[in-house]
mmCIF file of C-alpha atoms and ligand atoms in Angstrom:
data_model
loop_
_atom_site.group_PDB
_atom_site.id
_atom_site.type_symbol
_atom_site.label_atom_id
_atom_site.label_comp_id
_atom_site.label_asym_id
_atom_site.label_seq_id
_atom_site.Cartn_x
_atom_site.Cartn_y
_atom_site.Cartn_z
ATOM 1 C CA MET A 10 83.017 70.147 117.936
ATOM 2 C CA LYS A 11 84.332 66.651 117.598
ATOM 3 C CA VAL A 12 85.348 65.609 114.049
ATOM 4 C CA PHE A 13 86.520 62.081 112.858
ATOM 5 C CA ILE A 14 88.442 61.848 109.581
ATOM 6 C CA VAL A 15 88.560 58.611 107.728
ATOM 7 C CA GLY A 16 91.848 59.032 105.824
ATOM 8 C CA ILE A 17 93.344 61.474 108.402
ATOM 9 C CA ALA A 18 96.947 60.843 107.244
ATOM 10 C CA GLY A 19 96.127 61.556 103.539
ATOM 11 C CA GLY A 20 96.860 64.673 101.652
ATOM 12 C CA VAL A 21 93.491 66.315 102.345
ATOM 13 C CA GLY A 22 92.858 64.584 105.571
ATOM 14 C CA LEU A 23 96.016 65.644 107.250
ATOM 15 C CA ARG A 24 95.620 69.277 106.184
ATOM 16 C CA LEU A 25 92.074 69.251 107.532
ATOM 17 C CA ALA A 26 93.125 67.805 110.811
ATOM 18 C CA ARG A 27 95.535 70.496 111.182
ATOM 19 C CA LEU A 28 93.064 73.287 110.467
ATOM 20 C CA LEU A 29 90.522 71.873 112.801
ATOM 21 C CA THR A 30 92.990 71.350 115.623
ATOM 22 C CA ALA A 31 94.232 74.909 115.315
ATOM 23 C CA ASP A 32 90.546 76.037 115.474
ATOM 24 C CA GLY A 33 90.019 74.186 118.691
ATOM 25 C CA ASP A 34 88.002 71.311 117.445
ATOM 26 C CA ARG A 35 88.591 67.824 118.819
ATOM 27 C CA VAL A 36 89.914 65.820 115.934
ATOM 28 C CA ASP A 37 90.198 61.971 115.763
ATOM 29 C CA GLY A 38 90.375 59.660 112.631
ATOM 30 C CA LEU A 39 91.494 56.489 111.057
ATOM 31 C CA HIS A 40 94.920 55.964 109.549
ATOM 32 C CA ARG A 41 96.177 52.795 107.684
ATOM 33 C CA ARG A 42 99.823 52.610 108.391
ATOM 34 C CA PRO A 43 101.093 52.275 112.039
ATOM 35 C CA GLU A 44 103.923 54.817 111.595
ATOM 36 C CA GLN A 45 101.471 57.530 110.527
ATOM 37 C CA GLY A 46 100.112 57.439 114.219
ATOM 38 C CA GLU A 47 103.463 58.602 115.460
ATOM 39 C CA ARG A 48 103.683 61.523 113.046
ATOM 40 C CA LEU A 49 100.179 62.616 113.785
ATOM 41 C CA ALA A 50 100.816 62.355 117.481
ATOM 42 C CA ALA A 51 103.964 64.527 117.115
ATOM 43 C CA GLU A 52 101.583 67.313 115.812
ATOM 44 C CA GLY A 53 99.182 66.768 118.763
ATOM 45 C CA ILE A 54 96.712 65.004 116.472
ATOM 46 C CA HIS A 55 95.011 61.856 117.987
ATOM 47 C CA ALA A 56 94.050 59.156 115.561
ATOM 48 C CA THR A 57 93.437 55.285 115.483
ATOM 49 C CA HIS A 58 95.279 52.809 113.425
ATOM 50 C CA GLY A 59 92.888 50.628 111.336
ATOM 51 C CA ASP A 60 92.149 49.341 107.869
ATOM 52 C CA LEU A 61 88.984 50.448 106.229
ATOM 53 C CA THR A 62 88.731 47.294 104.194
ATOM 54 C CA ARG A 63 88.968 45.122 107.472
ATOM 55 C CA ILE A 64 87.156 47.158 110.035
ATOM 56 C CA ASP A 65 83.385 46.599 110.271
ATOM 57 C CA ALA A 66 80.577 49.022 110.841
ATOM 58 C CA PRO A 67 80.247 48.307 114.655
ATOM 59 C CA ALA A 68 83.972 48.578 115.295
ATOM 60 C CA LEU A 69 83.962 51.906 113.361
ATOM 61 C CA ALA A 70 81.006 52.980 115.128
ATOM 62 C CA ALA A 71 82.770 52.445 118.469
ATOM 63 C CA LEU A 72 85.434 54.910 117.444
ATOM 64 C CA LEU A 73 82.796 57.458 116.387
ATOM 65 C CA ARG A 74 81.169 57.833 119.831
ATOM 66 C CA GLY A 75 80.579 61.482 120.543
ATOM 67 C CA THR A 76 81.442 62.579 117.024
ATOM 68 C CA ASP A 77 79.470 65.487 115.540
ATOM 69 C CA VAL A 78 80.990 65.378 112.028
ATOM 70 C CA LEU A 79 82.372 62.410 110.141
ATOM 71 C CA VAL A 80 84.620 63.295 107.081
ATOM 72 C CA PHE A 81 85.424 60.530 104.625
ATOM 73 C CA ALA A 82 88.599 61.730 102.897
ATOM 74 C CA ALA A 83 90.120 58.249 102.212
ATOM 75 C CA GLY A 84 90.684 56.819 98.706
ATOM 76 C CA ALA A 85 92.711 54.035 97.064
ATOM 77 C CA GLY A 86 94.822 56.700 95.338
ATOM 78 C CA GLY A 87 95.853 54.668 92.403
ATOM 79 C CA GLU A 88 97.321 51.729 94.386
ATOM 80 C CA GLY A 89 95.749 48.264 94.190
ATOM 81 C CA GLY A 90 93.791 48.589 91.038
ATOM 82 C CA THR A 91 90.131 48.187 90.668
ATOM 83 C CA SER A 92 89.661 45.928 93.622
ATOM 84 C CA ALA A 93 91.215 48.494 95.990
ATOM 85 C CA ILE A 94 88.965 51.227 94.538
ATOM 86 C CA THR A 95 85.844 49.142 95.124
ATOM 87 C CA ALA A 96 87.099 48.176 98.692
ATOM 88 C CA ILE A 97 88.016 51.642 99.793
ATOM 89 C CA ASP A 98 86.254 54.253 97.826
ATOM 90 C CA GLY A 99 83.135 52.102 97.406
ATOM 91 C CA HIS A 100 82.546 49.572 100.248
ATOM 92 C CA GLY A 101 84.533 51.704 102.646
ATOM 93 C CA LEU A 102 82.112 54.428 102.304
ATOM 94 C CA SER A 103 79.240 51.940 102.842
ATOM 95 C CA THR A 104 80.902 50.889 106.086
ATOM 96 C CA ALA A 105 81.252 54.555 107.153
ATOM 97 C CA ILE A 106 77.534 55.322 106.491
ATOM 98 C CA GLU A 107 76.487 52.221 108.569
ATOM 99 C CA ALA A 108 78.979 53.108 111.261
ATOM 100 C CA ALA A 109 77.562 56.776 111.363
ATOM 101 C CA ARG A 110 74.033 55.443 111.726
ATOM 102 C CA LEU A 111 75.090 52.969 114.597
ATOM 103 C CA ALA A 112 76.860 55.785 116.441
ATOM 104 C CA GLY A 113 74.070 58.381 115.833
ATOM 105 C CA VAL A 114 76.529 60.609 113.767
ATOM 106 C CA ARG A 115 74.122 62.706 111.583
ATOM 107 C CA ARG A 116 76.589 64.695 109.481
ATOM 108 C CA LEU A 117 78.891 63.122 106.925
ATOM 109 C CA LEU A 118 81.075 65.022 104.538
ATOM 110 C CA LEU A 119 82.321 63.079 101.592
ATOM 111 C CA VAL A 120 85.340 63.959 99.490
ATOM 112 C CA SER A 121 84.225 62.750 96.060
ATOM 113 C CA ALA A 122 85.361 63.738 92.429
ATOM 114 C CA PHE A 123 84.045 65.347 89.293
ATOM 115 C CA PRO A 124 82.145 62.616 87.374
ATOM 116 C CA GLU A 125 83.374 64.010 84.022
ATOM 117 C CA ALA A 126 87.087 64.395 85.277
ATOM 118 C CA TRP A 127 89.588 63.968 82.519
ATOM 119 C CA ARG A 128 86.960 63.412 79.801
ATOM 120 C CA ASP A 129 89.177 65.318 77.503
ATOM 121 C CA ARG A 130 91.759 62.515 77.871
ATOM 122 C CA GLU A 131 92.131 58.875 76.966
ATOM 123 C CA VAL A 132 91.572 57.283 80.401
ATOM 124 C CA SER A 133 92.418 53.784 81.571
ATOM 125 C CA ASP A 134 89.793 51.156 82.474
ATOM 126 C CA THR A 135 90.942 51.603 86.131
ATOM 127 C CA PHE A 136 90.268 55.340 86.095
ATOM 128 C CA GLU A 137 86.805 54.633 84.595
ATOM 129 C CA HIS A 138 86.192 52.206 87.399
ATOM 130 C CA TYR A 139 87.295 54.817 89.824
ATOM 131 C CA ILE A 140 84.805 57.494 88.467
ATOM 132 C CA ASP A 141 81.997 54.903 88.364
ATOM 133 C CA THR A 142 82.746 53.897 91.980
ATOM 134 C CA LYS A 143 82.852 57.522 93.118
ATOM 135 C CA LYS A 144 79.435 58.184 91.495
ATOM 136 C CA ARG A 145 77.999 55.121 92.915
ATOM 137 C CA ALA A 146 79.226 56.212 96.385
ATOM 138 C CA ASP A 147 77.724 59.703 95.891
ATOM 139 C CA ALA A 148 74.381 57.992 95.062
ATOM 140 C CA GLU A 149 74.515 55.753 98.076
ATOM 141 C CA LEU A 150 75.174 58.566 100.404
ATOM 142 C CA ALA A 151 72.656 61.051 98.729
ATOM 143 C CA ALA A 152 69.989 58.386 99.261
ATOM 144 C CA THR A 153 70.567 58.188 103.120
ATOM 145 C CA GLU A 154 68.646 60.179 105.701
ATOM 146 C CA LEU A 155 71.885 61.651 106.924
ATOM 147 C CA ASP A 156 72.800 65.317 106.912
ATOM 148 C CA TRP A 157 75.448 64.747 104.133
ATOM 149 C CA VAL A 158 77.458 67.098 101.921
ATOM 150 C CA ILE A 159 79.277 65.637 98.863
ATOM 151 C CA LEU A 160 82.273 67.795 97.886
ATOM 152 C CA ARG A 161 83.725 67.157 94.432
ATOM 153 C CA PRO A 162 87.165 68.710 94.159
ATOM 154 C CA ALA A 163 88.728 69.149 90.688
ATOM 155 C CA ALA A 164 92.329 67.818 90.073
ATOM 156 C CA LEU A 165 94.201 68.179 93.335
ATOM 157 C CA THR A 166 97.568 69.935 93.473
ATOM 158 C CA ASP A 167 99.987 70.433 96.266
ATOM 159 C CA ASP A 168 100.544 74.100 95.468
ATOM 160 C CA PRO A 169 99.997 76.527 98.331
ATOM 161 C CA GLY A 170 96.399 77.323 99.088
ATOM 162 C CA THR A 171 94.946 80.599 97.874
ATOM 163 C CA GLY A 172 92.099 80.942 100.235
ATOM 164 C CA ARG A 173 89.932 81.465 97.123
ATOM 165 C CA ILE A 174 87.646 79.056 95.275
ATOM 166 C CA SER A 175 84.649 78.487 93.263
ATOM 167 C CA LEU A 176 81.886 76.353 94.780
ATOM 168 C CA ALA A 177 78.716 75.407 93.110
ATOM 169 C CA PRO A 178 76.458 72.543 92.083
ATOM 170 C CA ALA A 179 77.909 72.455 88.713
ATOM 171 C CA LEU A 180 81.450 73.886 87.627
ATOM 172 C CA VAL A 181 83.849 73.229 84.693
ATOM 173 C CA HIS A 182 86.542 70.733 85.857
ATOM 174 C CA THR A 183 89.899 72.453 86.475
ATOM 175 C CA ARG A 184 92.147 72.238 89.464
ATOM 176 C CA ILE A 185 92.255 73.015 93.267
ATOM 177 C CA THR A 186 94.912 72.917 95.901
ATOM 178 C CA ARG A 187 94.657 70.335 98.793
ATOM 179 C CA ASP A 188 95.111 73.343 101.092
ATOM 180 C CA ASP A 189 91.976 74.903 99.652
ATOM 181 C CA VAL A 190 89.995 71.630 99.679
ATOM 182 C CA ALA A 191 90.835 71.257 103.447
ATOM 183 C CA ALA A 192 89.950 74.875 104.271
ATOM 184 C CA THR A 193 86.602 74.295 102.426
ATOM 185 C CA LEU A 194 85.955 71.166 104.437
ATOM 186 C CA ALA A 195 86.745 73.011 107.617
ATOM 187 C CA GLU A 196 84.235 75.579 106.719
ATOM 188 C CA LEU A 197 81.567 72.952 105.935
ATOM 189 C CA VAL A 198 82.251 71.411 109.307
ATOM 190 C CA HIS A 199 81.448 74.625 111.007
ATOM 191 C CA THR A 200 78.485 75.388 108.731
ATOM 192 C CA PRO A 201 75.865 72.661 109.727
ATOM 193 C CA ARG A 202 72.950 74.368 108.041
ATOM 194 C CA LEU A 203 74.488 73.588 104.662
ATOM 195 C CA ARG A 204 73.379 69.997 104.331
ATOM 196 C CA ARG A 205 72.204 67.541 101.634
ATOM 197 C CA GLU A 206 74.009 69.433 98.853
ATOM 198 C CA ILE A 207 76.431 68.195 96.096
ATOM 199 C CA LEU A 208 78.958 70.878 95.577
ATOM 200 C CA GLU A 209 81.723 70.998 92.971
ATOM 201 C CA LEU A 210 85.012 72.843 94.088
ATOM 202 C CA THR A 211 87.607 74.363 91.858
ATOM 203 C CA GLU A 212 90.192 77.253 92.097
ATOM 204 C CA GLY A 213 88.329 80.473 91.820
ATOM 205 C CA PRO A 214 87.838 84.196 92.867
ATOM 206 C CA THR A 215 85.729 83.869 95.993
ATOM 207 C CA PRO A 216 87.103 83.765 99.548
ATOM 208 C CA ILE A 217 86.362 80.319 101.060
ATOM 209 C CA THR A 218 84.124 81.627 103.878
ATOM 210 C CA ASP A 219 82.109 83.778 101.509
ATOM 211 C CA ALA A 220 81.687 80.913 99.010
ATOM 212 C CA VAL A 221 80.283 78.434 101.628
ATOM 213 C CA GLN A 222 78.169 81.027 103.304
ATOM 214 C CA GLN A 223 76.594 81.869 99.793
ATOM 215 C CA ARG A 224 75.683 78.275 99.368
ATOM 216 C CA THR A 225 73.608 78.461 102.511
ATOM 217 C CA ARG A 226 71.649 81.418 100.999
ATOM 218 C CA ASP A 227 70.946 80.110 97.473
HETATM 219 N N1 LIG B 312 93.959 63.089 92.998
HETATM 220 C C1 LIG B 312 93.034 64.022 92.553
HETATM 221 O O1 LIG B 312 93.276 64.830 91.643
HETATM 222 C C2 LIG B 312 91.567 63.865 93.116
HETATM 223 C C3 LIG B 312 90.512 64.736 92.489
HETATM 224 C C4 LIG B 312 89.327 64.659 93.093
HETATM 225 C C5 LIG B 312 89.050 63.939 94.161
HETATM 226 N N2 LIG B 312 90.047 63.089 94.756
HETATM 227 C C6 LIG B 312 89.709 62.406 95.951
HETATM 228 O O2 LIG B 312 90.157 63.166 96.988
HETATM 229 C C7 LIG B 312 90.399 62.174 98.131
HETATM 230 C C8 LIG B 312 91.589 62.688 98.932
HETATM 231 O O3 LIG B 312 92.584 62.865 98.144
HETATM 232 P P1 LIG B 312 94.178 62.921 98.786
HETATM 233 O O4 LIG B 312 95.114 63.562 97.813
HETATM 234 O O5 LIG B 312 94.047 63.288 100.168
HETATM 235 O O6 LIG B 312 94.372 61.383 98.713
HETATM 236 P P2 LIG B 312 95.509 60.539 99.546
HETATM 237 O O7 LIG B 312 96.664 61.417 99.963
HETATM 238 O O8 LIG B 312 95.817 59.154 98.773
HETATM 239 O O9 LIG B 312 94.731 60.162 100.957
HETATM 240 C C9 LIG B 312 93.763 59.096 101.036
HETATM 241 C C10 LIG B 312 94.110 58.435 102.454
HETATM 242 O O10 LIG B 312 93.169 57.309 102.501
HETATM 243 C C11 LIG B 312 93.830 56.346 103.254
HETATM 244 N N3 LIG B 312 93.466 54.948 102.944
HETATM 245 C C12 LIG B 312 93.455 54.225 101.677
HETATM 246 N N4 LIG B 312 93.101 52.995 102.014
HETATM 247 C C13 LIG B 312 92.776 52.952 103.228
HETATM 248 C C14 LIG B 312 92.289 51.861 104.013
HETATM 249 N N5 LIG B 312 92.146 50.604 103.634
HETATM 250 N N6 LIG B 312 92.052 52.171 105.300
HETATM 251 C C15 LIG B 312 92.348 53.343 105.924
HETATM 252 N N7 LIG B 312 92.826 54.395 105.263
HETATM 253 C C16 LIG B 312 92.991 54.220 103.863
HETATM 254 C C17 LIG B 312 95.379 56.447 102.643
HETATM 255 O O11 LIG B 312 96.216 55.724 103.514
HETATM 256 P P3 LIG B 312 97.701 55.751 103.062
HETATM 257 O O12 LIG B 312 98.422 57.092 103.596
HETATM 258 O O13 LIG B 312 98.267 54.511 103.847
HETATM 259 O O14 LIG B 312 97.837 55.448 101.642
HETATM 260 C C18 LIG B 312 95.499 57.984 102.548
HETATM 261 O O15 LIG B 312 96.138 58.488 103.755
HETATM 262 C C19 LIG B 312 90.568 60.791 97.536
HETATM 263 O O16 LIG B 312 89.590 60.023 97.939
HETATM 264 C C20 LIG B 312 90.455 61.093 96.077
HETATM 265 O O17 LIG B 312 89.568 60.044 95.403
HETATM 266 C C21 LIG B 312 91.368 63.138 94.219
#
């Protein structure tokens, strides 16, 4: 299977690239900083240097030729304020959707966020804009004809993965390791019959394979 990861050098993207490469999938992706390409190559991961805010859909589509699954794991990550959030988490996804259509890629997995994340806190206007942009991106993707899956992880941590999760259409917002998010995405990549679902993801008791397979039966 050929998988293209937008945001391949990010916390989730790189973990996913490693897992898929170890599984024998062909992995490619887009990374923003030139030096990231050397680090990826040192791990045997091929990727293309490019800025999601500058690349247009036809140029991204050209990189997607032969791709079976497109994973969108990019995000502004708190840098650049509201305009960066709009450009990357918002318009960046629009570009990816259009590129998928042009390249004939049917399956798109989006790393999104809980709409009610941190509702128990006093959050900044920038964070509100982030949540609003993520929800609009979910809505845009869900309205397409693609075989999308929208994955909404809870608060991300760099703790070692547990291999166990909760995965369901509605969960209480807690936390989840980036390792376990990546492992869940890898399972979703290999489970094409799970499609057109919005799934929330937190730490939990269920082995990842079982949790994903359960979603195909409900
Ligand atoms: N943090 C949380 O608690 C949380 C919770 C739920 C969901 N999420 C979402 O989960 C996703 C992945 O999280 P993460 O921890 O993996 O984030 P991350 O480490 O910040 O990775 C995001 C990647 O996107 C890349 N990117 C940003 N702008 C780009 C551009 N213009 N062109 C190309 N690539 C660009 C970044 O490049 P650089 O390496 O150059 O910065 C980075 O590698 C994010 O979209 C985030 O919104 C986060």
